[in-house]
Short mmCIF file of C-alpha atoms in Angstrom, two decimals:
data_model
loop_
_atom_site.label_atom_id
_atom_site.label_comp_id
_atom_site.label_asym_id
_atom_site.label_seq_id
_atom_site.Cartn_x
_atom_site.Cartn_y
_atom_site.Cartn_z
CA MET A 23 -40.40 4.65 250.67
CA ASN A 24 -37.78 5.51 247.93
CA ASN A 25 -37.96 8.12 245.51
CA ASP A 26 -38.60 4.93 242.79
CA ALA A 27 -41.31 3.06 244.59
CA LEU A 28 -42.43 6.58 245.47
CA GLU A 29 -42.70 7.28 241.48
CA ILE A 30 -44.47 3.32 240.45
CA GLU A 31 -46.96 4.01 242.98
CA GLN A 32 -48.47 7.49 241.89
CA THR A 33 -48.09 6.46 238.09
CA GLU A 34 -50.34 3.80 239.32
CA LYS A 35 -53.08 5.40 240.89
CA LEU A 36 -53.09 7.23 237.04
CA LEU A 37 -53.15 4.21 234.93
CA VAL A 38 -56.00 2.44 237.51
CA PRO A 39 -59.13 4.98 236.61
CA LEU A 40 -57.48 5.18 232.61
CA ARG A 41 -57.30 0.88 232.93
CA HIS A 42 -61.52 0.95 234.09
CA GLU A 43 -62.97 2.57 230.56
CA LEU A 44 -65.58 3.70 229.67
CA LEU A 45 -67.91 -0.03 227.83
CA HIS A 46 -70.79 2.07 227.34
CA PRO A 47 -69.63 5.61 227.07
CA ILE A 48 -73.02 7.75 226.36
CA GLU A 49 -74.69 5.87 228.67
CA ASP A 50 -72.18 5.50 231.74
CA MET A 51 -72.03 9.35 231.70
CA GLN A 52 -74.57 10.08 232.25
CA ASP A 53 -73.70 9.16 235.72
CA GLU A 54 -69.91 10.90 235.51
CA ASN A 55 -69.54 14.40 235.94
CA ASP A 56 -66.31 15.09 233.98
CA ARG A 57 -65.62 17.91 232.38
CA GLN A 58 -62.86 17.03 230.32
CA PHE A 59 -65.32 14.58 228.69
CA ILE A 60 -66.41 15.85 224.93
CA THR A 61 -70.02 14.39 224.69
CA ALA A 62 -70.65 15.09 221.06
CA LEU A 63 -67.32 13.64 220.68
CA ALA A 64 -68.12 10.45 222.17
CA ARG A 65 -71.79 10.12 220.38
CA GLY A 66 -69.94 10.10 217.05
CA LEU A 67 -67.55 7.53 218.06
CA GLU A 68 -69.85 5.52 219.38
CA LEU A 69 -72.04 5.91 216.18
CA LEU A 70 -69.46 4.69 214.16
CA ARG A 71 -68.68 1.71 216.35
CA CYS A 72 -72.66 0.15 215.64
CA PHE A 73 -71.70 -0.89 211.84
CA THR A 74 -70.05 -4.68 211.83
CA PRO A 75 -69.84 -7.05 209.77
CA LYS A 76 -73.06 -7.93 211.10
CA HIS A 77 -74.72 -4.99 210.16
CA GLN A 78 -73.01 -3.03 207.26
CA HIS A 79 -75.66 -0.62 206.11
CA LEU A 80 -77.36 1.08 208.90
CA GLY A 81 -80.00 3.68 208.97
CA ASN A 82 -80.99 6.76 211.13
CA GLN A 83 -83.99 4.58 212.35
CA GLU A 84 -81.67 1.78 213.26
CA LEU A 85 -78.82 3.83 214.64
CA ALA A 86 -80.86 5.62 216.93
CA GLN A 87 -82.08 1.93 218.53
CA MET A 88 -79.00 1.21 218.80
CA THR A 89 -77.06 4.24 220.48
CA GLY A 90 -80.88 5.20 222.43
CA LEU A 91 -79.80 8.54 221.36
CA PRO A 92 -82.65 10.41 219.21
CA LYS A 93 -83.36 10.25 215.81
CA PRO A 94 -82.23 13.93 215.13
CA THR A 95 -78.79 13.60 217.07
CA ILE A 96 -78.60 11.10 214.97
CA THR A 97 -79.24 13.20 211.51
CA ARG A 98 -77.05 15.27 212.55
CA LEU A 99 -74.17 13.02 213.01
CA THR A 100 -73.98 10.96 210.30
CA HIS A 101 -74.30 14.23 208.31
CA THR A 102 -71.32 15.37 210.55
CA LEU A 103 -69.75 12.07 210.30
CA SER A 104 -70.69 12.14 205.84
CA ARG A 105 -68.68 15.07 205.11
CA LEU A 106 -66.36 14.66 206.98
CA GLY A 107 -64.95 10.88 204.46
CA TYR A 108 -65.74 7.88 207.66
CA ILE A 109 -69.29 7.30 206.56
CA LYS A 110 -71.11 7.41 203.01
CA GLN A 111 -74.77 6.54 202.04
CA VAL A 112 -75.61 3.66 200.19
CA PRO A 113 -76.95 4.48 196.55
CA ASN A 114 -80.40 4.74 196.51
CA SER A 115 -81.19 3.91 199.69
CA ASN A 116 -81.39 5.75 203.14
CA LYS A 117 -79.02 3.75 204.73
CA PHE A 118 -75.58 4.18 205.01
CA GLN A 119 -71.93 2.16 205.32
CA LEU A 120 -68.71 2.63 206.52
CA SER A 121 -66.32 4.60 204.37
CA VAL A 122 -62.54 4.69 203.59
CA GLY A 123 -61.92 7.82 206.42
CA VAL A 124 -62.62 4.87 208.98
CA LEU A 125 -59.70 2.47 207.34
CA ALA A 126 -57.06 4.76 207.38
CA PHE A 127 -57.82 4.85 210.84
CA GLY A 128 -57.28 0.55 211.40
CA TYR A 129 -53.95 0.45 208.76
CA SER A 130 -52.59 3.38 211.43
CA MET A 131 -53.19 1.40 214.16
CA LEU A 132 -51.89 -1.92 212.63
CA SER A 133 -49.06 -0.21 211.37
CA ASN A 134 -48.03 1.31 215.20
CA VAL A 135 -48.01 -2.22 216.07
CA ALA A 136 -44.18 -3.54 214.81
CA ILE A 137 -44.34 -6.99 216.69
CA ARG A 138 -46.97 -8.10 214.61
CA SER A 139 -43.23 -7.68 211.43
CA ILE A 140 -41.56 -9.93 214.19
CA ALA A 141 -44.57 -12.79 214.91
CA ASN A 142 -45.49 -13.25 211.96
CA GLN A 143 -43.10 -16.18 211.39
CA TYR A 144 -43.26 -17.87 214.29
CA MET A 145 -47.19 -17.77 214.04
CA LYS A 146 -46.59 -19.54 210.73
CA ASN A 147 -44.29 -22.17 211.67
CA LEU A 148 -46.54 -22.65 214.43
CA ALA A 149 -49.73 -22.31 212.28
CA ASP A 150 -48.20 -24.85 209.31
CA TYR A 151 -47.01 -27.57 211.84
CA ALA A 152 -51.08 -28.21 213.62
CA GLY A 153 -52.54 -27.14 210.36
CA ALA A 154 -54.50 -24.98 212.24
CA ALA A 155 -55.11 -21.24 212.33
CA VAL A 156 -52.59 -18.64 214.92
CA ALA A 157 -53.65 -14.42 215.77
CA MET A 158 -53.12 -12.53 218.04
CA ALA A 159 -55.42 -10.26 219.49
CA THR A 160 -56.05 -7.59 221.75
CA ARG A 161 -59.22 -6.54 224.10
CA ASP A 162 -62.08 -4.19 223.11
CA ARG A 163 -64.18 -3.56 226.05
CA LEU A 164 -65.95 -7.14 226.61
CA ASN A 165 -63.78 -8.29 223.48
CA MET A 166 -60.77 -9.86 221.85
CA ILE A 167 -60.63 -8.61 218.45
CA TYR A 168 -57.71 -9.72 215.80
CA LEU A 169 -54.54 -8.50 215.55
CA ASP A 170 -53.50 -10.99 212.45
CA VAL A 171 -53.65 -14.36 211.93
CA VAL A 172 -51.83 -16.47 210.08
CA GLN A 173 -54.05 -20.13 208.74
CA GLY A 174 -51.83 -23.49 208.68
CA LYS A 175 -51.75 -25.52 205.98
CA GLY A 176 -54.49 -27.19 204.61
CA ASN A 177 -56.79 -25.66 207.13
CA MET A 178 -59.96 -24.83 204.88
CA THR A 179 -61.80 -25.22 207.47
CA MET A 180 -61.48 -22.14 209.14
CA ARG A 181 -60.91 -18.40 208.35
CA ARG A 182 -61.17 -16.25 210.87
CA GLN A 183 -59.45 -12.50 209.63
CA VAL A 184 -57.71 -9.18 211.56
CA GLY A 185 -60.65 -7.40 213.14
CA THR A 186 -62.74 -10.86 213.94
CA TYR A 187 -63.84 -10.17 218.10
CA LEU A 188 -63.73 -12.40 220.05
CA PRO A 189 -66.15 -13.25 223.59
CA ILE A 190 -63.74 -12.23 225.84
CA HIS A 191 -65.48 -14.98 228.45
CA LEU A 192 -65.92 -17.91 226.26
CA SER A 193 -62.95 -17.43 224.07
CA SER A 194 -59.13 -18.64 225.32
CA MET A 195 -57.39 -15.80 224.12
CA GLY A 196 -60.16 -13.53 226.28
CA ARG A 197 -59.83 -16.28 229.19
CA ALA A 198 -55.28 -15.82 229.24
CA CYS A 199 -56.17 -11.70 229.12
CA LEU A 200 -58.94 -11.48 231.87
CA ALA A 201 -56.05 -13.99 233.33
CA ALA A 202 -52.95 -11.53 232.80
CA MET A 203 -54.00 -8.41 233.58
CA PRO A 204 -53.73 -6.43 237.26
CA GLU A 205 -56.24 -7.80 239.64
CA ASP A 206 -58.30 -4.40 239.94
CA GLU A 207 -58.95 -3.87 235.49
CA ARG A 208 -59.83 -7.97 235.69
CA GLU A 209 -62.68 -7.22 238.91
CA PHE A 210 -63.54 -4.35 236.94
CA LEU A 211 -64.16 -6.61 233.60
CA LEU A 212 -65.80 -9.07 236.04
CA ASN A 213 -67.89 -7.37 236.71
CA ALA A 214 -68.72 -5.85 233.62
CA ILE A 215 -69.51 -9.72 232.34
CA ARG A 216 -71.53 -10.85 234.99
CA SER A 217 -74.33 -7.16 234.25
CA LYS A 218 -74.22 -8.00 231.01
CA HIS A 219 -74.64 -12.15 231.55
CA LYS A 220 -76.66 -12.42 234.86
CA GLU A 221 -78.32 -15.48 233.63
CA ASP A 222 -74.95 -17.35 232.57
CA TRP A 223 -72.93 -15.46 235.47
CA ILE A 224 -72.65 -19.09 237.11
CA LYS A 225 -71.12 -21.06 234.89
CA ILE A 226 -69.37 -18.00 233.24
CA ASN A 227 -67.81 -18.19 236.97
CA ARG A 228 -67.12 -21.64 236.87
CA ASP A 229 -65.77 -21.76 233.40
CA LEU A 230 -63.49 -18.60 234.13
CA ASP A 231 -62.48 -19.62 237.51
CA LYS A 232 -60.88 -23.16 236.23
CA ALA A 233 -59.21 -21.24 233.05
CA PHE A 234 -57.18 -18.83 236.40
CA LYS A 235 -56.24 -21.61 237.21
CA ASP A 236 -54.42 -23.15 234.14
CA TYR A 237 -52.83 -20.31 233.56
CA GLN A 238 -51.57 -20.07 236.84
CA ASP A 239 -50.24 -23.52 237.23
CA PHE A 240 -48.97 -23.78 232.74
CA GLY A 241 -49.07 -20.29 231.54
CA TYR A 242 -52.06 -20.74 229.14
CA CYS A 243 -55.99 -21.02 228.89
CA PHE A 244 -58.31 -23.32 227.21
CA SER A 245 -61.92 -22.95 225.54
CA ILE A 246 -63.53 -26.15 224.42
CA GLY A 247 -66.30 -26.47 222.70
CA GLU A 248 -67.33 -23.47 224.41
CA TRP A 249 -66.79 -20.01 222.27
CA HIS A 250 -68.07 -22.23 219.18
CA LYS A 251 -69.64 -25.64 219.53
CA ASP A 252 -66.73 -27.94 217.66
CA VAL A 253 -64.01 -25.72 218.21
CA ASN A 254 -61.09 -25.55 220.47
CA SER A 255 -58.15 -23.76 221.05
CA VAL A 256 -55.22 -23.04 223.85
CA ALA A 257 -53.99 -19.54 224.58
CA VAL A 258 -50.88 -18.01 226.32
CA PRO A 259 -50.38 -13.81 226.81
CA LEU A 260 -47.53 -11.60 226.30
CA ILE A 261 -47.01 -8.15 227.84
CA HIS A 262 -45.32 -5.09 226.40
CA GLU A 263 -44.45 -2.08 227.24
CA GLN A 264 -45.41 -0.65 224.28
CA HIS A 265 -48.09 -2.85 223.42
CA GLY A 266 -49.83 -3.93 226.52
CA LEU A 267 -50.74 -6.81 227.31
CA LEU A 268 -51.58 -9.47 223.79
CA VAL A 269 -52.72 -12.74 223.21
CA PHE A 270 -51.67 -15.07 220.49
CA ASN A 271 -53.64 -18.88 220.52
CA CYS A 272 -54.00 -21.82 218.00
CA GLY A 273 -57.08 -23.37 217.36
CA GLY A 274 -59.56 -25.05 214.91
CA PRO A 275 -62.29 -27.38 214.70
CA SER A 276 -62.26 -30.45 217.85
CA PHE A 277 -62.07 -33.01 215.02
CA ILE A 278 -58.40 -31.34 214.67
CA MET A 279 -57.41 -29.53 218.04
CA ASN A 280 -59.07 -32.07 220.34
CA ARG A 281 -58.60 -31.58 224.26
CA GLU A 282 -55.65 -34.19 224.12
CA LYS A 283 -53.62 -32.74 221.18
CA LEU A 284 -53.85 -29.44 222.79
CA GLU A 285 -52.23 -29.93 226.38
CA GLU A 286 -49.60 -32.26 224.90
CA ASP A 287 -48.77 -30.98 222.09
CA ILE A 288 -49.77 -28.08 220.68
CA ALA A 289 -50.13 -25.82 223.96
CA PRO A 290 -46.38 -26.32 225.01
CA ARG A 291 -45.57 -25.23 221.39
CA LEU A 292 -47.14 -21.95 221.86
CA LEU A 293 -45.31 -21.11 225.04
CA HIS A 294 -42.09 -21.70 223.52
CA MET A 295 -43.05 -19.38 220.66
CA VAL A 296 -43.94 -16.64 222.65
CA ASN A 297 -41.21 -16.52 224.31
CA ASN A 298 -39.14 -16.37 221.92
CA ILE A 299 -41.05 -13.63 220.16
CA ARG A 300 -40.78 -11.93 223.69
CA THR A 301 -37.06 -12.64 223.84
CA GLU A 302 -37.22 -10.96 220.23
CA ILE A 303 -38.24 -7.75 220.87
CA SER A 304 -37.54 -6.81 224.67
#
């Protein structure tokens, strides 16, 4: 084995365990012996993840139920996070909400994704042509999260925002992400999806197999009413050395985006768009 091949093999051995990040850190770390892992820090960060657009205001009792941590521990964590400016108390309430300290992290992260400025005009052109939304996303655990969204002219039916989450197994973006990632990482996530959705796994697995075949044959994946009943979309992944695995999609209501239109018109244009972006950033 030459030096280059040996270096690649050694790098891969280092990256494999990092790809298998903890999907449920508080729970998962109970079964691991990692002396480098700071449990208190993990608990604080996991508590911040409890706050979502659906759960904007949460009290200590609710946070204890959501995390499985004792209420005294939660009380110390919310006190600390409040002192640091990451959460604040809702006026005239014993509940908390996220504060501006968290926003700084989000904007710093987005500013690091330089590809957004390159991709935006390409995304706008396709969005205007399709009269639909074009988005860029990356994976966060078992979800995809929008890093950028462009609305096409006249598209008033769907208004997704940066930060919107999509389930990885139901969305076209998630399926394209799974299809394009290294096999060991995909198997790790599929096992996690299987454990989380035991009752629906047979159908989920069948749909994912079809999506993986579409990707192998055509380079894109569909979601036809599986994420939301009347929403269809197609997605194409892009692998970049610096930014990792990103996914672009184009989608909208089924009365605008039927499967035939997606297959014959939008999917080829989305592939062309991603190829143009890949060429410009390489």
